[in-house]
Short mmCIF file of C-alpha atoms and ligand atoms in Angstrom, two decimals:
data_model
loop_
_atom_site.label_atom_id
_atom_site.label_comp_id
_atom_site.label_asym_id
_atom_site.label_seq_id
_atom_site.Cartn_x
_atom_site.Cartn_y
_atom_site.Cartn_z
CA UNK A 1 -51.86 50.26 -27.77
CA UNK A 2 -53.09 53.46 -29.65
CA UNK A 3 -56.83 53.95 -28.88
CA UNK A 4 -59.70 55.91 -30.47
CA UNK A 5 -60.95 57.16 -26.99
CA UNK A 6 -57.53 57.92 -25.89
CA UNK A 7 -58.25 61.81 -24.51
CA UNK A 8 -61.74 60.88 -24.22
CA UNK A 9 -61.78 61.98 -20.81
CA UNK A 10 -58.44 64.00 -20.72
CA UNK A 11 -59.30 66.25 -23.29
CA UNK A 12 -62.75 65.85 -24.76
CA UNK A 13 -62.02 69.19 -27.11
CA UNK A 14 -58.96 68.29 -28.52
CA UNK A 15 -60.95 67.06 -31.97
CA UNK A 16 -62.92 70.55 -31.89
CA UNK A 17 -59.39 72.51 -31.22
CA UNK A 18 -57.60 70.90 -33.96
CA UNK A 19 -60.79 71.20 -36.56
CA UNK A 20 -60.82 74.87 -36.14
CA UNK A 21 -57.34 75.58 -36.20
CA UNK A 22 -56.98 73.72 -39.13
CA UNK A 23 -60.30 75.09 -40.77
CA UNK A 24 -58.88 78.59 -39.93
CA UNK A 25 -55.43 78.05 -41.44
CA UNK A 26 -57.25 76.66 -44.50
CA UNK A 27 -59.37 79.37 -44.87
CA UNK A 28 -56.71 81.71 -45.00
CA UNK A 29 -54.23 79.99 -47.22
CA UNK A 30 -56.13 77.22 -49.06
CA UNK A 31 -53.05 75.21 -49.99
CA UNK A 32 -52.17 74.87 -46.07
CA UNK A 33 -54.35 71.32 -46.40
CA UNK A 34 -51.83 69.76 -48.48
CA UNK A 35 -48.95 71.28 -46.38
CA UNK A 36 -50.37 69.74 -43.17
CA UNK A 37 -51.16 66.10 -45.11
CA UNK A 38 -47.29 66.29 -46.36
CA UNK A 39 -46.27 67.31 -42.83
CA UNK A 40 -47.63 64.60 -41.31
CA UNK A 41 -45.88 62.04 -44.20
CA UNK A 42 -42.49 63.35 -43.91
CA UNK A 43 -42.65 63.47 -40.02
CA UNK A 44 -44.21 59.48 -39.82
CA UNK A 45 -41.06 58.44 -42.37
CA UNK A 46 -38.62 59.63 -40.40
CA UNK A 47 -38.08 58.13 -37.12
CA UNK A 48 -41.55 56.79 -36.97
CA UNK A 49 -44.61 59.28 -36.33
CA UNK A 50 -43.04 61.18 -33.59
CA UNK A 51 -43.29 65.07 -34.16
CA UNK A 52 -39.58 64.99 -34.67
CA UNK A 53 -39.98 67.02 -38.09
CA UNK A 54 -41.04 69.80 -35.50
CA UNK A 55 -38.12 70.41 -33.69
CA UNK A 56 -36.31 73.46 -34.19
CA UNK A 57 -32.10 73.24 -34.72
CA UNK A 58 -30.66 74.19 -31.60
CA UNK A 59 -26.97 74.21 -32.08
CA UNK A 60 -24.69 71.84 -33.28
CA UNK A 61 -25.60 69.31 -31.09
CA UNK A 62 -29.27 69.22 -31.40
CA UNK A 63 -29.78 69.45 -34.99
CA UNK A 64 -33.70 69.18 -36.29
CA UNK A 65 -35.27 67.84 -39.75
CA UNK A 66 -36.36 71.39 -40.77
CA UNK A 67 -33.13 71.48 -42.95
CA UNK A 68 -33.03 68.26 -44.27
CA UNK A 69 -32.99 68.40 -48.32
CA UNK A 70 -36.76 67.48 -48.78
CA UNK A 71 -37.66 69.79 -46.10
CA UNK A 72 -36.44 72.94 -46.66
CA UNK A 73 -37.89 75.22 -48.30
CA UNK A 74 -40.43 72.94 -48.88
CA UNK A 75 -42.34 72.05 -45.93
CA UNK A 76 -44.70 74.32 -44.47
CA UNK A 77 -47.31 74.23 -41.82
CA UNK A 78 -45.07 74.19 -38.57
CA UNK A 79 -46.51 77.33 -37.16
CA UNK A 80 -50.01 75.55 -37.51
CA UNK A 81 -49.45 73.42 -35.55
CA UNK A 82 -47.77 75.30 -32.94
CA UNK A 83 -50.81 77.54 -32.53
CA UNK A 84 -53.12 74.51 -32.20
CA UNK A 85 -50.65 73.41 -29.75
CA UNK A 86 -50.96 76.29 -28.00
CA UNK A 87 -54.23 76.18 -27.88
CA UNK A 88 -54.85 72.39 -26.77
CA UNK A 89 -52.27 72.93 -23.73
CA UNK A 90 -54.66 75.44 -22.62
CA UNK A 91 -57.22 73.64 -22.41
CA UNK A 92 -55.80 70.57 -21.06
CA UNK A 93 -51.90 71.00 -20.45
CA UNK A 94 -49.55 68.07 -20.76
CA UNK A 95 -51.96 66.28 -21.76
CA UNK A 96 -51.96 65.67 -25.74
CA UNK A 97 -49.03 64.95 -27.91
CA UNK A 98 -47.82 67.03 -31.28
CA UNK A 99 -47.69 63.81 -32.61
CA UNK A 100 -51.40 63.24 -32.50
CA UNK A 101 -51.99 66.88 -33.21
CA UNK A 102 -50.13 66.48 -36.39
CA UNK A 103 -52.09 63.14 -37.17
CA UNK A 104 -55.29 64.46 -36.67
CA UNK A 105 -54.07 67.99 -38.66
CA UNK A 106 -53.49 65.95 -41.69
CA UNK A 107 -56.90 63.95 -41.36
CA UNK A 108 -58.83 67.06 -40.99
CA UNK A 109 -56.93 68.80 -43.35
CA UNK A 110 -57.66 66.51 -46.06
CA UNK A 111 -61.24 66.08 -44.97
CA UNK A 112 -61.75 69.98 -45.43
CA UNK A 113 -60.15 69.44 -49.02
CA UNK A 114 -62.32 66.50 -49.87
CA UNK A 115 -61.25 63.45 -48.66
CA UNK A 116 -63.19 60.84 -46.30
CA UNK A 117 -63.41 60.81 -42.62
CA UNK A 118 -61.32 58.13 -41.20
CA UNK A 119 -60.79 57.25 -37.47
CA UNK A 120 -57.50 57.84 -35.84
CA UNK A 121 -56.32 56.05 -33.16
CA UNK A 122 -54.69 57.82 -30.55
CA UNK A 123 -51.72 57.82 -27.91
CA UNK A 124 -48.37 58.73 -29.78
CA UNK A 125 -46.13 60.49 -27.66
CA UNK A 126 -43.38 62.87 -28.78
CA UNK A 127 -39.94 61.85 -29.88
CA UNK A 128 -36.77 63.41 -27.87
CA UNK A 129 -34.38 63.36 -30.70
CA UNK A 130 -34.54 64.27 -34.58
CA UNK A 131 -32.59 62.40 -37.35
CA UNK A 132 -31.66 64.97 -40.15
CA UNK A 133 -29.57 62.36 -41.69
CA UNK A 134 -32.80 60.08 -42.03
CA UNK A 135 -35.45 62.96 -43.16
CA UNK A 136 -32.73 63.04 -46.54
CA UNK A 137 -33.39 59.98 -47.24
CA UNK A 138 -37.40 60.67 -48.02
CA UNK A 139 -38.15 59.62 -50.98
CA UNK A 140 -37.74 61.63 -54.23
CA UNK A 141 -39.23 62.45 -56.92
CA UNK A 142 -36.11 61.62 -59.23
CA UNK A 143 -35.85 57.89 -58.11
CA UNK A 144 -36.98 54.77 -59.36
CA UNK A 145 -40.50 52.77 -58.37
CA UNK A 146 -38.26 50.53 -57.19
CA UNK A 147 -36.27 52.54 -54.78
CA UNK A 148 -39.36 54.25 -53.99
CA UNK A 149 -41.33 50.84 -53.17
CA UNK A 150 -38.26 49.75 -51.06
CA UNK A 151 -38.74 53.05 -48.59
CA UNK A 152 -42.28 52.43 -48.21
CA UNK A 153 -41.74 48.34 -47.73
CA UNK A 154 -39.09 49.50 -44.90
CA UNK A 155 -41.47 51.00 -43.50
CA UNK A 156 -44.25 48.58 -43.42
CA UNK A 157 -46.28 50.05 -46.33
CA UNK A 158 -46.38 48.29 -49.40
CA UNK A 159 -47.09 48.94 -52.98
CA UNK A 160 -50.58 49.67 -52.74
CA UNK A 161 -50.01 52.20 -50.20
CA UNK A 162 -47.38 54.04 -52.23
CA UNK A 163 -50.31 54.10 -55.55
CA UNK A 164 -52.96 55.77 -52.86
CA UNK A 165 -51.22 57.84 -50.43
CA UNK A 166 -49.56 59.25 -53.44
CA UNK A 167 -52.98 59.92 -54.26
CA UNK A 168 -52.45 63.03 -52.00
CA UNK A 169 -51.04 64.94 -54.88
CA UNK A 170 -54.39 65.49 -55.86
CA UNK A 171 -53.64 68.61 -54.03
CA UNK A 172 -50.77 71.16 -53.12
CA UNK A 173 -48.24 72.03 -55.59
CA UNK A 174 -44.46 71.42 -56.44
CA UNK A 175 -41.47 73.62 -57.38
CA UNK A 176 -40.47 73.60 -61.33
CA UNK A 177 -36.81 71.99 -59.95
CA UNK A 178 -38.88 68.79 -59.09
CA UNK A 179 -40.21 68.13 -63.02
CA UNK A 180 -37.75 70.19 -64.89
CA UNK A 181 -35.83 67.70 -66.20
CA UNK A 182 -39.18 66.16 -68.17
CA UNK A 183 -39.73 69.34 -70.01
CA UNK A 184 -36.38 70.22 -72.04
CA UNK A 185 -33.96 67.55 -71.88
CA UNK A 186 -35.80 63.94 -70.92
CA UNK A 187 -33.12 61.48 -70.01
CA UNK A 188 -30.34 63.62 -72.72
CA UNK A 189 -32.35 63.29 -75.22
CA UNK A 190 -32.60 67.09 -75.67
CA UNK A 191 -36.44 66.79 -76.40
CA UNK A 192 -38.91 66.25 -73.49
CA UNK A 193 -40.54 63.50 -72.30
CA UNK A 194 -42.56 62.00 -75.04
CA UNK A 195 -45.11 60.70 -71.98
CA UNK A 196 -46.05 64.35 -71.31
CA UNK A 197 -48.95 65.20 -72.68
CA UNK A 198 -48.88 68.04 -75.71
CA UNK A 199 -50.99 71.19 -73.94
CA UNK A 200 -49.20 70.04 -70.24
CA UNK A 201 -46.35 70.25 -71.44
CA UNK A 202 -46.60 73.25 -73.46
CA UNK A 203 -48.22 75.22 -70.42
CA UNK A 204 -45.17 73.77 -67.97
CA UNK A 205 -42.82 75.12 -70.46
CA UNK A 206 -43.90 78.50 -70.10
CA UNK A 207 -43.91 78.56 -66.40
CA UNK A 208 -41.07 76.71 -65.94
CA UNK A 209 -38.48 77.97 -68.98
CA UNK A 210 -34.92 76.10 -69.02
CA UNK A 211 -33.30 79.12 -66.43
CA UNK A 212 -32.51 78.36 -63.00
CA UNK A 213 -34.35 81.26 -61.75
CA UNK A 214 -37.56 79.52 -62.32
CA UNK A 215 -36.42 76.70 -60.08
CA UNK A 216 -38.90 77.76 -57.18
CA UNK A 217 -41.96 78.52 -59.00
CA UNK A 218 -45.13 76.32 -57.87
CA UNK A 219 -47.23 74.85 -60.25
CA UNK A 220 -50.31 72.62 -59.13
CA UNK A 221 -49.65 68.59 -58.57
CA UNK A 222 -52.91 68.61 -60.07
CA UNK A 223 -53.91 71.07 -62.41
CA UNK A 224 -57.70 70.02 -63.15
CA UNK A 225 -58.91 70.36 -59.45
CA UNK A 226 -55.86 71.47 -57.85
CA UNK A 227 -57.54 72.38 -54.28
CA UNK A 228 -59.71 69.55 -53.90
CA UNK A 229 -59.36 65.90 -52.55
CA UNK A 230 -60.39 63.40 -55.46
CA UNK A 231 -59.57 61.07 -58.36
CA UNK A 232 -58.82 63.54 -60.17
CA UNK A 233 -54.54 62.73 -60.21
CA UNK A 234 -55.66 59.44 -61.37
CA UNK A 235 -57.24 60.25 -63.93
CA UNK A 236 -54.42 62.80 -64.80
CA UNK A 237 -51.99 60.10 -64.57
CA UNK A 238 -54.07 57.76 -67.27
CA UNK A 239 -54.18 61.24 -69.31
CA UNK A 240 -50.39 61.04 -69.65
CA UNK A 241 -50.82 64.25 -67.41
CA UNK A 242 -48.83 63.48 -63.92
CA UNK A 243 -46.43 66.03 -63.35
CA UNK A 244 -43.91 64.41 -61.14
CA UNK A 245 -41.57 61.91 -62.80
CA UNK A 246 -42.39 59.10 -59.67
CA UNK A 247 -46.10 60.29 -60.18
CA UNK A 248 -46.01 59.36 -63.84
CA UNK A 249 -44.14 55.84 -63.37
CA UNK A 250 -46.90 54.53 -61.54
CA UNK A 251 -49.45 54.71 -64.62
CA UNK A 252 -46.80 52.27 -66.78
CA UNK A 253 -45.49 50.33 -64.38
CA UNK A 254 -47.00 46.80 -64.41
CA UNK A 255 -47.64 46.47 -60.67
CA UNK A 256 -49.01 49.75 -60.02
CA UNK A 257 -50.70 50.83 -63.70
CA UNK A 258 -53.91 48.23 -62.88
CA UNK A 259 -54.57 50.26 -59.56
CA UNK A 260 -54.26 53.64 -60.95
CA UNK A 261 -56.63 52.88 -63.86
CA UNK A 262 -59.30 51.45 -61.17
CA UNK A 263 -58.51 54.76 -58.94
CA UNK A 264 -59.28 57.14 -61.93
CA UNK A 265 -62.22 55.32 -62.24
CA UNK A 266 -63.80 54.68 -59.14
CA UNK A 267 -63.71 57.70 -56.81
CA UNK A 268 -65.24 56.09 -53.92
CA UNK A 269 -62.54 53.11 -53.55
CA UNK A 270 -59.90 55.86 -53.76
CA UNK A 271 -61.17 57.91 -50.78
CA UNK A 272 -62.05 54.84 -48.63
CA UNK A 273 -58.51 53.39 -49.46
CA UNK A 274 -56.59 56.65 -48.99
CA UNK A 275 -58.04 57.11 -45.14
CA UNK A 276 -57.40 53.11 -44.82
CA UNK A 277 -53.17 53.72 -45.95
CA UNK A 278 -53.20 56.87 -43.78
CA UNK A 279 -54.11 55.07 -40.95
CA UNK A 280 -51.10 52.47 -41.60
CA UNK A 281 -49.05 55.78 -42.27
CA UNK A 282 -49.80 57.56 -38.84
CA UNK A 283 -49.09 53.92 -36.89
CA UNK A 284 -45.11 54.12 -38.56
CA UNK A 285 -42.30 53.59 -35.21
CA UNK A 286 -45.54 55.34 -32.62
CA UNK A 287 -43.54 55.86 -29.23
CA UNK A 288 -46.32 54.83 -26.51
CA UNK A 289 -46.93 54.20 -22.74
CA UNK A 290 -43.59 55.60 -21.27
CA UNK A 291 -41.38 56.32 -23.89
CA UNK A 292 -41.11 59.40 -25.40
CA UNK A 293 -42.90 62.56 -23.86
CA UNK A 294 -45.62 64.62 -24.25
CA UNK A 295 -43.72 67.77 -25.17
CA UNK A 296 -44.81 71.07 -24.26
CA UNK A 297 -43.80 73.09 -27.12
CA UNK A 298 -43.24 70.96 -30.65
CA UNK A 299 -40.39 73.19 -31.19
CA UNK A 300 -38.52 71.82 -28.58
CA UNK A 301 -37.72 68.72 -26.58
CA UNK A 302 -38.88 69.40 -22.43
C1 LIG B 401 -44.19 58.32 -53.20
C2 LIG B 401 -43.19 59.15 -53.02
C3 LIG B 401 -43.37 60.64 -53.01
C4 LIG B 401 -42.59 61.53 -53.66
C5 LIG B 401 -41.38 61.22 -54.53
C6 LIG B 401 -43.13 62.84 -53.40
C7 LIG B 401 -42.59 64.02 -53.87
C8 LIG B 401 -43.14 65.27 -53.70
C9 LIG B 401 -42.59 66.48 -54.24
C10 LIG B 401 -41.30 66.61 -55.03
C11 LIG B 401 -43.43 67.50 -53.90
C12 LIG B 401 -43.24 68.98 -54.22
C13 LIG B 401 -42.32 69.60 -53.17
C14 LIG B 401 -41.79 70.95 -53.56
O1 LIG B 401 -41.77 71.27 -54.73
O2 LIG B 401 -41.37 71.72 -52.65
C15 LIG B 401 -44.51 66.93 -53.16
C16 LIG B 401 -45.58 67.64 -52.65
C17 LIG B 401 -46.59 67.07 -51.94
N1 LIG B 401 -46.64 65.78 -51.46
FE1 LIG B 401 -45.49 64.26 -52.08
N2 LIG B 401 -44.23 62.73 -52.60
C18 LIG B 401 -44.40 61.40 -52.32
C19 LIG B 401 -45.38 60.88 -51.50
C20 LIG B 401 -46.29 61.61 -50.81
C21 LIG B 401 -47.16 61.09 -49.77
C22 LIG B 401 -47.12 59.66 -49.25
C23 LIG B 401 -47.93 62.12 -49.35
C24 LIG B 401 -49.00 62.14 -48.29
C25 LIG B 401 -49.73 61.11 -47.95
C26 LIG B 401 -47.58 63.28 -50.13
C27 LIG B 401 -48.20 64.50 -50.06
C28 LIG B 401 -47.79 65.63 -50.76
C29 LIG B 401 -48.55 66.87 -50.79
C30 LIG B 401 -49.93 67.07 -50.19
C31 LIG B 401 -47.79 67.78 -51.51
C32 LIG B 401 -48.11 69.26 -51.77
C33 LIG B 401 -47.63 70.06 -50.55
C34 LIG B 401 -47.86 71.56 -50.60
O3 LIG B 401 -48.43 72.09 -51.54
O4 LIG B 401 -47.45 72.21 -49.61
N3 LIG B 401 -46.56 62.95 -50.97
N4 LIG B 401 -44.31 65.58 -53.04
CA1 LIG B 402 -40.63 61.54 -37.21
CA1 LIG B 403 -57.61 67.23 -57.03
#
């Protein structure tokens, strides 16, 4: 059983290390609190919540996530981590897992940006292996609700949790390569997606012209209050102003569109339900009691 007092008495700092390093990264790269909240996602969805997203490639036969389509290139926040790691086996060694390192990351993370305080329940331990196979099959932004529904059902999550936690791209930003195909050529039709909205559109079009070469530049999930943790991608989303395709979806689809409109409209549900799903999200496949480890380094297995 995970438990809120879980270090309680084997490392009473561990919340006060993790706030600061966190704080610290934040304050020094602002859009490291969406990095850590997506760290924690794309580690808990693969494997279960087990740090294995942290885990260096060895060689060929100890391949990590790191390189895994939706990771790389794409994920950032690993060195973080490791610092706050650092610093929490200092003060109590052995002791603490990078699994609930990386939970409580994310939760203070997105608290700094915004969002509520929720509790976290603690006692993960670290995974030994990594499945790189697994981390491609994280959802994308190019699939179907449906598909996307099924990988959060398989998971244990169900359709409300997809509408809040996706809530999360209220901050951070995405690559042009992950929206592109909305902005020239919408489904062949060789005119974009009539669901864009005009001025969006016409801004996206500049940053992102039809070359390759602007494959990699960022542009904010939400472009009202890109850095901070609200309703504001809600209310994007009724504005016909979502910029991912699987962002979009979930304002016309008929189980999901009720839920955003009462998200864009009241803030306060939004925030209390976002801290409820990330709790369900951080309890994905947890390793407890003896198996697993508490690693020493995330980068590596003991
Ligand atoms: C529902 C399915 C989801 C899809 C298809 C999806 C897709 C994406 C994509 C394509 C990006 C941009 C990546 C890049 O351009 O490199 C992104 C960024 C992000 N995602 Fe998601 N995502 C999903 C769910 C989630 C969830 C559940 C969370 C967390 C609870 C999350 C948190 C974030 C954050 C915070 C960013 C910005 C990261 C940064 O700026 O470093 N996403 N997502
Ligand atoms: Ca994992
Ligand atoms: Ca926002």
């Amino acid at each position: 059983q995970l438990d809120y007092r879980f270090y309680d008495s084997t490392c009473p700092s561990l919340t006060g290390i993790v706030r600061y390093g966190v704080w610290s990264a934040i304050a020094n790269d602002t859009r490291m609190a969406a990095s850590l909240v997506r760290l924690h996602f794309h580690d808990c969805f693969v494997n279960g919540c087990d740090a294995s997203i942290l885990l260096d490639d060895i060689d060929s036969t100890f391949v990590g996530e790191k390189t895994a389509r939706a990771n790389q290139n794409s994920v950032r926040g690993y060195e973080v981590i490791d610092k706050i790691k650092a610093n929490v086996e200092k003060a109590c060694p052995s002791t603490v897992s990078c699994t609930d390192i990386l939970t409580l990351a994310a939760r203070e993370a997105a608290n700094i940006a915004g969002a509520s305080y929720w509790m976290v329940p603690l006692g993960r331990r670290d995974g030994r292996t990594a499945n790189k196979t697994a981390a491609n099959e994280l959802p994308s932004p190019f699939e179907s609700l449906d598909n996307i529904i099924a990988k959060f059902n398989a998971k244990g999550l169900d359709t409300k949790d997809v509408v809040v936690l996706s809530g999360a791209h209220t901050i951070g930003f995405a690559q042009c390569f992950t929206f592109k195909q909305r902005l020239f050529n919408f489904g062949g039709s060789r005119k974009p997606d009539p669901d864009l909205e005009a001025s969006l559109l016409k801004g996206l079009q500049t940053v992102c012209p039809d070359q390759v070469d602007s494959d990699t530049t960022l542009v904010p999930l939400d472009s009202v209050t890109t850095n901070r943790f609200d309703n504001s991608y809600y209310r994007n989303l009724v504005n016909s102003s979502g910029l991912l395709q699987s962002d979009h979806v979930l304002s016309t689809d008929n189980r999901t569109a009720s839920m955003v409109l009462s998200y864009s409209r009241y803030p306060y549900l939004f925030l209390k339900d976002f801290g409820a799903s990330m709790v369900k999200m951080a309890n994905i496949g947890v390793l407890m009691g003896q198996d697993g480890e508490i690693r020493e380094n995330c980068k590596v297995v003991n």
